[in-house]
Structure formats: C-alpha cells, structure tokens
PDB file of C-alpha atoms in Angstrom:
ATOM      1  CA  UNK A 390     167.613-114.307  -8.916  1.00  0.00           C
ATOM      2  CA  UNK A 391     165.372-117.383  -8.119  1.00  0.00           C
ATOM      3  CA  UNK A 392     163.454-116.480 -10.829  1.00  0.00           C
ATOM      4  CA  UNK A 393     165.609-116.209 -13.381  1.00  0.00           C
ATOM      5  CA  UNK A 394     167.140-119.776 -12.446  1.00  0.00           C
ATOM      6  CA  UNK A 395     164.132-121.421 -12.734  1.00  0.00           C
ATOM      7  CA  UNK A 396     163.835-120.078 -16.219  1.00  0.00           C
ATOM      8  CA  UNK A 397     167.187-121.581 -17.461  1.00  0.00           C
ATOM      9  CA  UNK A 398     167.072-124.423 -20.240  1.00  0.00           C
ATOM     10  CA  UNK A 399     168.600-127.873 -18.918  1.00  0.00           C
ATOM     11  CA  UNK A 400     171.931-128.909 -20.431  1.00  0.00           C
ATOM     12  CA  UNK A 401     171.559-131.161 -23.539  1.00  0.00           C
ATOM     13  CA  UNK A 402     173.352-133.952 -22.379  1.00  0.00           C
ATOM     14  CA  UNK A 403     172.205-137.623 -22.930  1.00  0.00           C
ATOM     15  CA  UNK A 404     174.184-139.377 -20.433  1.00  0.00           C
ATOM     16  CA  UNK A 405     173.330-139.030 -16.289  1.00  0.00           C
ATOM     17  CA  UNK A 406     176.311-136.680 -14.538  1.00  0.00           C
ATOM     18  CA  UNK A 407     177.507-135.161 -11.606  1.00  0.00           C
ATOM     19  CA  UNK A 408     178.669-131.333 -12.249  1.00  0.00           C
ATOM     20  CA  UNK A 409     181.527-129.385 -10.545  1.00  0.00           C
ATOM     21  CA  UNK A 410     181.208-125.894 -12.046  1.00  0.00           C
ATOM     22  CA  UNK A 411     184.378-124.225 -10.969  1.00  0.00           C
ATOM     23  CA  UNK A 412     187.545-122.380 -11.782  1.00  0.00           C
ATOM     24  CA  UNK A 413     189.864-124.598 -11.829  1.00  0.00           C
ATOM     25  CA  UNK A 414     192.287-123.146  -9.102  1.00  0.00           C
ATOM     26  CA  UNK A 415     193.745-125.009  -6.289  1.00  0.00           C
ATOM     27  CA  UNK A 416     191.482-123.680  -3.985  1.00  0.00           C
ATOM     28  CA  UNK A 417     188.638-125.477  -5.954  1.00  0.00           C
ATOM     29  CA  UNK A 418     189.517-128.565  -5.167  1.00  0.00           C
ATOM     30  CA  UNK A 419     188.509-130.173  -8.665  1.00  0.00           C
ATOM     31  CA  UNK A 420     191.529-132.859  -8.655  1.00  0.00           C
ATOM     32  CA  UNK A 421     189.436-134.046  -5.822  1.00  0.00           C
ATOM     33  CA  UNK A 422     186.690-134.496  -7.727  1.00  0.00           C
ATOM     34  CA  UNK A 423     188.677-136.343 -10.510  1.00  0.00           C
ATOM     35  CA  UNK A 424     190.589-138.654  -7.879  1.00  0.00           C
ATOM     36  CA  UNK A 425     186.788-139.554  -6.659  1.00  0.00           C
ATOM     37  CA  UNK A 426     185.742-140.317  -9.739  1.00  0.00           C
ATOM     38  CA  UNK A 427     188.351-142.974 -10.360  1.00  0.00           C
ATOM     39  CA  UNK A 428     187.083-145.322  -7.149  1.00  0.00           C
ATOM     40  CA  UNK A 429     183.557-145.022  -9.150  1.00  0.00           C
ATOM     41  CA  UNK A 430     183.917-146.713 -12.809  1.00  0.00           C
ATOM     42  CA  UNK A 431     180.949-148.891 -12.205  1.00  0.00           C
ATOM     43  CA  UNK A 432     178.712-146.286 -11.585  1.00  0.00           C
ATOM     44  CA  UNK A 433     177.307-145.489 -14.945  1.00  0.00           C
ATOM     45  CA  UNK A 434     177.636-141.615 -14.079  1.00  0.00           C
ATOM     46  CA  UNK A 435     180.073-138.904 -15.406  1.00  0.00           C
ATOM     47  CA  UNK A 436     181.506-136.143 -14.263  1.00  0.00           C
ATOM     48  CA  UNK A 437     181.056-132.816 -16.296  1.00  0.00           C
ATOM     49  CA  UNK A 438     183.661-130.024 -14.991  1.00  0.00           C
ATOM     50  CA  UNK A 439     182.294-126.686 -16.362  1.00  0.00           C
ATOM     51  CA  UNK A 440     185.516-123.929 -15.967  1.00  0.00           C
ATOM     52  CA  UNK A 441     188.494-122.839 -16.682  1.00  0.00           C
ATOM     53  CA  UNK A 442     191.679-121.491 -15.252  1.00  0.00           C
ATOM     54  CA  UNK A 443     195.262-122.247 -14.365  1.00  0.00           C
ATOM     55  CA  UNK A 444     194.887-126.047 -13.500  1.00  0.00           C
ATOM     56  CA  UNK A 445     193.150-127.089 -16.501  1.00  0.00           C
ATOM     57  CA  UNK A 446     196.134-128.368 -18.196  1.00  0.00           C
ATOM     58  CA  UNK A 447     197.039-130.243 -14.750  1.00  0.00           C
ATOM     59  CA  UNK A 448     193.497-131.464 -14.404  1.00  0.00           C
ATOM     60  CA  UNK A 449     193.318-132.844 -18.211  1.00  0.00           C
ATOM     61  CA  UNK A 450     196.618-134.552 -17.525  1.00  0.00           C
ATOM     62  CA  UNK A 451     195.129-135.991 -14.324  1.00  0.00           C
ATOM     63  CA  UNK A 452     192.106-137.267 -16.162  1.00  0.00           C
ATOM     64  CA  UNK A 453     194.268-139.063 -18.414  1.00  0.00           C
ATOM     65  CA  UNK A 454     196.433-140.724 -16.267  1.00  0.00           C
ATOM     66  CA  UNK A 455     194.041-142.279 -14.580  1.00  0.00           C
ATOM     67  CA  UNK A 456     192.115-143.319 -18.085  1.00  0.00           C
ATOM     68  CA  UNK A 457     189.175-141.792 -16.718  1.00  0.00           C
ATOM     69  CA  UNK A 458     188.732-140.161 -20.470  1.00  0.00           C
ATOM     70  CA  UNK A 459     185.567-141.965 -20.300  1.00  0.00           C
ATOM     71  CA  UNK A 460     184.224-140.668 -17.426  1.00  0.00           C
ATOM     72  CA  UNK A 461     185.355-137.099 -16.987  1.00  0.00           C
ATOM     73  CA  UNK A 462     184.312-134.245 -19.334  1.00  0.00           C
ATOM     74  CA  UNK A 463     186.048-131.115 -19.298  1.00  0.00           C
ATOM     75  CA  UNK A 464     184.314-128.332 -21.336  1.00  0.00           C
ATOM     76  CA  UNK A 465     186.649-125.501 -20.419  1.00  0.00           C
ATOM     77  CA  UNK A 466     185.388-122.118 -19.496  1.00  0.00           C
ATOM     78  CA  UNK A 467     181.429-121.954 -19.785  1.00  0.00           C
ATOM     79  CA  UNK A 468     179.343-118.465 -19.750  1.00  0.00           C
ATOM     80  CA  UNK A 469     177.679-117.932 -16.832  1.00  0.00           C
ATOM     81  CA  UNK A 470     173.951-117.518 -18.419  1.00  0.00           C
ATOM     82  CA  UNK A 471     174.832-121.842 -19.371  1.00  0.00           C
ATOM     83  CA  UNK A 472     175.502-122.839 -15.826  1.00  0.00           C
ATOM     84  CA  UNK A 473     171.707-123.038 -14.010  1.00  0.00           C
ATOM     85  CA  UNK A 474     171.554-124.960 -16.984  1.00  0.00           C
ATOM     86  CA  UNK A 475     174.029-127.495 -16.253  1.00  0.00           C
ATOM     87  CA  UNK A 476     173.067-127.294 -12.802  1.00  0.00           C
ATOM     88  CA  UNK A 477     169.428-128.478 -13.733  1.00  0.00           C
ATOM     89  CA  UNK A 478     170.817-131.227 -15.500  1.00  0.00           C
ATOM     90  CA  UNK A 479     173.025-132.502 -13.153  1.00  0.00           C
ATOM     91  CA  UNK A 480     172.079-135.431 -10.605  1.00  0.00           C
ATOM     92  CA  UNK A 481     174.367-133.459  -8.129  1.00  0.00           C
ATOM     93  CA  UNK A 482     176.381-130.794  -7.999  1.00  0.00           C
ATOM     94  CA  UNK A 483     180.299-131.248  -6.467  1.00  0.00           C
ATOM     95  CA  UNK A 484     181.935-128.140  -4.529  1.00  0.00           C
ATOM     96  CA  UNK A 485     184.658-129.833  -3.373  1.00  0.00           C
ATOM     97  CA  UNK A 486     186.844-126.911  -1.920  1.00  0.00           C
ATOM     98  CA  UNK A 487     190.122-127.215  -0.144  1.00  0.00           C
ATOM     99  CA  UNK A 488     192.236-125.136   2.030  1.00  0.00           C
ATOM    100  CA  UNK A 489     195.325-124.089  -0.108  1.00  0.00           C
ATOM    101  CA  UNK A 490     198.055-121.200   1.407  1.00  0.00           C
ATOM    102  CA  UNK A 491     195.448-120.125   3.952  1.00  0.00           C
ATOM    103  CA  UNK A 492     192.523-119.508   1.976  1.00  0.00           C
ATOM    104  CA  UNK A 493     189.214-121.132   2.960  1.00  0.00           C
ATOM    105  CA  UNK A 494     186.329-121.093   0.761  1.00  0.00           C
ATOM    106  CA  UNK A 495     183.819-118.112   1.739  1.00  0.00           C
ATOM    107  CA  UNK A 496     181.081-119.240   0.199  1.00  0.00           C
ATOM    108  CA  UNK A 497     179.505-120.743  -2.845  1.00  0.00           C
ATOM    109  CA  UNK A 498     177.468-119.658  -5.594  1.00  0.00           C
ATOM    110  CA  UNK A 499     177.082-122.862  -7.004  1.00  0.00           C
ATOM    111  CA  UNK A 500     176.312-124.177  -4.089  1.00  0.00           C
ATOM    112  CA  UNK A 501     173.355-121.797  -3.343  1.00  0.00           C
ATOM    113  CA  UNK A 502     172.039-122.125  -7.285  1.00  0.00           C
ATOM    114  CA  UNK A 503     172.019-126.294  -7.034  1.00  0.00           C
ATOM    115  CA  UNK A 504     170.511-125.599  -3.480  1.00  0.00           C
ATOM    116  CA  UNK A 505     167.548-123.177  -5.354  1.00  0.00           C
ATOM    117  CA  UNK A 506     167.003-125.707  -8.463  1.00  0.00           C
ATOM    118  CA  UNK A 507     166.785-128.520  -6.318  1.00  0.00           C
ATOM    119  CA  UNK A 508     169.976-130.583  -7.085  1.00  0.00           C
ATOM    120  CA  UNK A 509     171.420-131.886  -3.971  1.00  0.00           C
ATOM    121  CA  UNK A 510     174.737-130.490  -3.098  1.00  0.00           C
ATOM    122  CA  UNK A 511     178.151-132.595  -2.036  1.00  0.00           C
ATOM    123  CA  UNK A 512     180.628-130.276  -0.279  1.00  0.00           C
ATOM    124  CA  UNK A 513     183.358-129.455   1.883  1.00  0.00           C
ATOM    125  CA  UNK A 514     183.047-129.216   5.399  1.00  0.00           C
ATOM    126  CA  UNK A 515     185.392-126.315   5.259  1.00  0.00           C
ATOM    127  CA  UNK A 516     184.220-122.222   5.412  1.00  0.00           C
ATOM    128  CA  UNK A 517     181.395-120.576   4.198  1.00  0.00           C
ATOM    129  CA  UNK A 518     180.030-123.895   2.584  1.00  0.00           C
ATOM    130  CA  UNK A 519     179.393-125.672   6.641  1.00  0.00           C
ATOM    131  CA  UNK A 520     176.886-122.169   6.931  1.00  0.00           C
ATOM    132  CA  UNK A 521     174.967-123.076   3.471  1.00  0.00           C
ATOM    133  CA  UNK A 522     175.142-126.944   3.611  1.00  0.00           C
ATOM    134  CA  UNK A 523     173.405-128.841   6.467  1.00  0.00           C
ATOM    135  CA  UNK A 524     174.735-132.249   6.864  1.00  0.00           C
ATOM    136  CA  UNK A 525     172.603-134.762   5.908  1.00  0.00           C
ATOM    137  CA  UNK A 526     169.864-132.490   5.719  1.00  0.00           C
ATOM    138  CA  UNK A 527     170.400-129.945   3.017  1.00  0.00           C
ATOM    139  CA  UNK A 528     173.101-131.479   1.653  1.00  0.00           C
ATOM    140  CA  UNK A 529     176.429-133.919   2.242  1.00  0.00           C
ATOM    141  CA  UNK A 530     179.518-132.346   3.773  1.00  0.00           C
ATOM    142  CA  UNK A 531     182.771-134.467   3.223  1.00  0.00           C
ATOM    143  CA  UNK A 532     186.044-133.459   4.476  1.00  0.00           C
ATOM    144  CA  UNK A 533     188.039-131.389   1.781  1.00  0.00           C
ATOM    145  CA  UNK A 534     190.896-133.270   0.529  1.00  0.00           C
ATOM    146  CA  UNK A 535     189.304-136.859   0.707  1.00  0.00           C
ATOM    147  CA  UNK A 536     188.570-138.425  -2.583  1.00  0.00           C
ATOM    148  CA  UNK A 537     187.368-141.548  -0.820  1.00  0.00           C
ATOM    149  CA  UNK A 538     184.642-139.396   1.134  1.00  0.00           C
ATOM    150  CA  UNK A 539     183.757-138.152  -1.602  1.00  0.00           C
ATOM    151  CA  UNK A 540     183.107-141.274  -3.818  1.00  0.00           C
ATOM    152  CA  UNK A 541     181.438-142.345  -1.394  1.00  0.00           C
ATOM    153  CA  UNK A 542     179.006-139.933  -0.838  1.00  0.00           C
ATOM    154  CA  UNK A 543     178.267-139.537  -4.528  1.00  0.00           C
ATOM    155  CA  UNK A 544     178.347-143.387  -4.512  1.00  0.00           C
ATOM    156  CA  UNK A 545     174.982-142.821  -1.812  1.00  0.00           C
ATOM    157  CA  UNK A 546     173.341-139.728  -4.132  1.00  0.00           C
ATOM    158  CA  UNK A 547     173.296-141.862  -7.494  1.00  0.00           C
ATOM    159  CA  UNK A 548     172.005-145.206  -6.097  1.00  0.00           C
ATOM    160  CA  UNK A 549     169.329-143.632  -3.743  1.00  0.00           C
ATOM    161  CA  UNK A 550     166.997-141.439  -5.953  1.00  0.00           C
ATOM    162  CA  UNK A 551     165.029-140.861  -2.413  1.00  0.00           C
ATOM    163  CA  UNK A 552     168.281-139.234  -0.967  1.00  0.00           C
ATOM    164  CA  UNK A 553     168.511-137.197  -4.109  1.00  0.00           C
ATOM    165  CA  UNK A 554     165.202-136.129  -3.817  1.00  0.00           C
ATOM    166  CA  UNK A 555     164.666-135.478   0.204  1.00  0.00           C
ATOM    167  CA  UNK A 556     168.181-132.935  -0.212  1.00  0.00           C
ATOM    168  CA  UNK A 557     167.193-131.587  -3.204  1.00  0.00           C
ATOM    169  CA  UNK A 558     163.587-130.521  -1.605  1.00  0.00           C
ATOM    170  CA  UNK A 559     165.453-129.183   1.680  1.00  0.00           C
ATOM    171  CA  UNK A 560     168.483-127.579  -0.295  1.00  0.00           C
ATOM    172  CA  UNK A 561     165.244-125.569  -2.735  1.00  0.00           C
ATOM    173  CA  UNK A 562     163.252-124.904   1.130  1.00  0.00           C
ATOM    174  CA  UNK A 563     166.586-123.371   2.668  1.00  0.00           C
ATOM    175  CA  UNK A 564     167.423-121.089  -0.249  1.00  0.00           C
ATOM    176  CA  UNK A 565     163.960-119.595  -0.313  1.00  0.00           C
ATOM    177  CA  UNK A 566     163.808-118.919   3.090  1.00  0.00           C
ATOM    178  CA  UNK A 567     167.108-117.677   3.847  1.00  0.00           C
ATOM    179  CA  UNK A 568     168.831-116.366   0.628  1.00  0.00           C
ATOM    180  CA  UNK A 569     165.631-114.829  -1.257  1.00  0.00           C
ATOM    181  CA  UNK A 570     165.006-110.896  -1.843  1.00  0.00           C
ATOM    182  CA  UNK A 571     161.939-111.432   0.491  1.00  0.00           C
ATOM    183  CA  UNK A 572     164.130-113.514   3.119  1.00  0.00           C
ATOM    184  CA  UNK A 573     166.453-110.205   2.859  1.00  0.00           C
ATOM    185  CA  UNK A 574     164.188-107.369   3.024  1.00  0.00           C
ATOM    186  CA  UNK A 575     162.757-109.621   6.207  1.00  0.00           C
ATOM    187  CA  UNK A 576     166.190-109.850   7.825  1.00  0.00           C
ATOM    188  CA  UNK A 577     166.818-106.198   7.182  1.00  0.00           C
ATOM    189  CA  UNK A 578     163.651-104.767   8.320  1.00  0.00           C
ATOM    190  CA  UNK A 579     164.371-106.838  11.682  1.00  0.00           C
ATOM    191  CA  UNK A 580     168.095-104.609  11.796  1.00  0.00           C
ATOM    192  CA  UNK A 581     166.620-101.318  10.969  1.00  0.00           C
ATOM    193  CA  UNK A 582     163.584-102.017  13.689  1.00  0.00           C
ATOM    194  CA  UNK A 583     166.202-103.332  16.457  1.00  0.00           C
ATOM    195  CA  UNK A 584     167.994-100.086  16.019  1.00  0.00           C
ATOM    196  CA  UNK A 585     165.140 -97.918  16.360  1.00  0.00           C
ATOM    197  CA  UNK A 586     163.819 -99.606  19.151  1.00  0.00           C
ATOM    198  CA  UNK A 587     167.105 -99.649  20.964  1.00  0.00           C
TER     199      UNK A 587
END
C-alpha cells in the first residue's frame, strides 16, 4: 500500500492548493471547507475538492455565492488510482468531517494516505480521525463545524513551510509504524503469542 503511493505521479496543477478529497455527503463536511476558504482570499492558495455525490450541486452553488469561483475548484468525481496523486500535490490535505444524524466519522483514508506521502493533515477532532491525527504533532485537529478554526489553521500550514514540513515528517513516521503490513504482522504476532502464552 505504501508502496504503491509513493509510486503515484503528482497532480499537474500550476497553482499551490489545499485538497479535500471526499464524497461530497453531509457527513464530509466539505461546505466547511468552502466557508473556510472565504475568510482566506489573500492567501494565494486554492482549494481543489476531488469527489462527487449528492451535495455537489449544493456545494457549487455555495462556491458561487460566496464568489469564491476563483478560489475553489471542483473536479467532480475523480478515480481512485488519481488521488495519491493529488494528495502529493497538495500543500495539505482537509478532512473536515462533521457529525450529521448520529454518524461520526470512523476513520479516514485520506487522512492515512496524506499522513504516508508526507502532506500534513487538517482534521476534525471528531471519531476515528482524534486516533490517526495527533494534535499538533501529526497533524491539526479543529473542531468539526468551525470554518473559522479551520481558516485559521490552514492560514498557519501555508505561511509556515517549517510547520508543513515538521507534520508532514511525523504524519509519514506514524503511518509506517503503525498502519504498515510490517506494523500489522508485528501487532498480530503480539495477539497470537498473548494467547498462547495465556
């Protein structure tokens, strides 16, 4: 899996961006990452939304109400072998889940890949993504729902290339030692040996 990330081609975009590669459902969260976007039109940064799905009319119409045309680009549903692509291109990747009728975000797989290609990760504090994402460490948990915590930890990532770099070093360390085949054959071996050993 690592291995085959690391082989992807970057995207072939000329401009610097932030990427939210999601479906856009509510439970995504990707109006959030629009909203953000509009307290940041002096950054000289885009934001590339890579998915489809049943709020990408709502989210177009969202863009364009707040003329963020210029900012925002939505390219609709993307195959998957593209994304680690995008993901290698991005200056950060956005997973900015929120709670919607109950459901809390597991976990993230585009979370885990920017983790592995060394993009540093801005997330929810909210599920499966407070496990992956280490505050300040690995990564930058906001609370879901808060376009203004966002901005303003994307705001941080694009004018401190040092940040970028120190959470994009930890996010690659984590994944290799806790999400690679050897880290799982490890963890495994420790089950099977804990059960013989009684």
């Amino acid at each position: 899996w690592l291995r085959r990330l690391a082989q992807s081609s970057p995207a072939p975009f000329d401009f610097p961006y932030v990427l939210t590669a999601r479906r856009l459902y509510p439970k995504n969260g990707v109006g959030v990452a629009v909203k953000a976007f509009s307290l940041l039109r002096d950054l000289k940064v885009k934001l590339v939304i890579a998915g489809g799905g049943v709020q990408f009319e709502e989210i177009a119409s969202l863009v364009k109400r707040l003329k963020l045309q210029e900012k925002v680009v939505m390219l609709g549903p993307v195959p998957y072998r593209e994304i680690p692509g995008l993901i290698q291109g991005a200056l950060a990747v956005l997973v900015p889940s929120v709670p919607h009728k109950g459901v809390r975000e597991a976990t993230s797989h585009a979370a885990l890949e920017a983790m592995a290609l060394g993009v540093p990760v801005v997330a929810s504090a909210i599920g499966g993504l407070t496990e992956i994402v280490d505050h300040e460490e690995t990564g930058i948990l906001v609370p879901p729902g808060e376009p203004e915590a966002l901005a303003e930890a994307i705001r941080r990532l694009m004018l401190s290339p040092e940040l970028r770099e120190k959470l994009g070093k930890a996010g690659a360390a984590k994944v290799e030692a806790e999400y690679s085949s050897k880290a799982w054959l490890l963890k495994i071996r420790e089950v099977y040996e804990e059960v013989l050993n009684g």
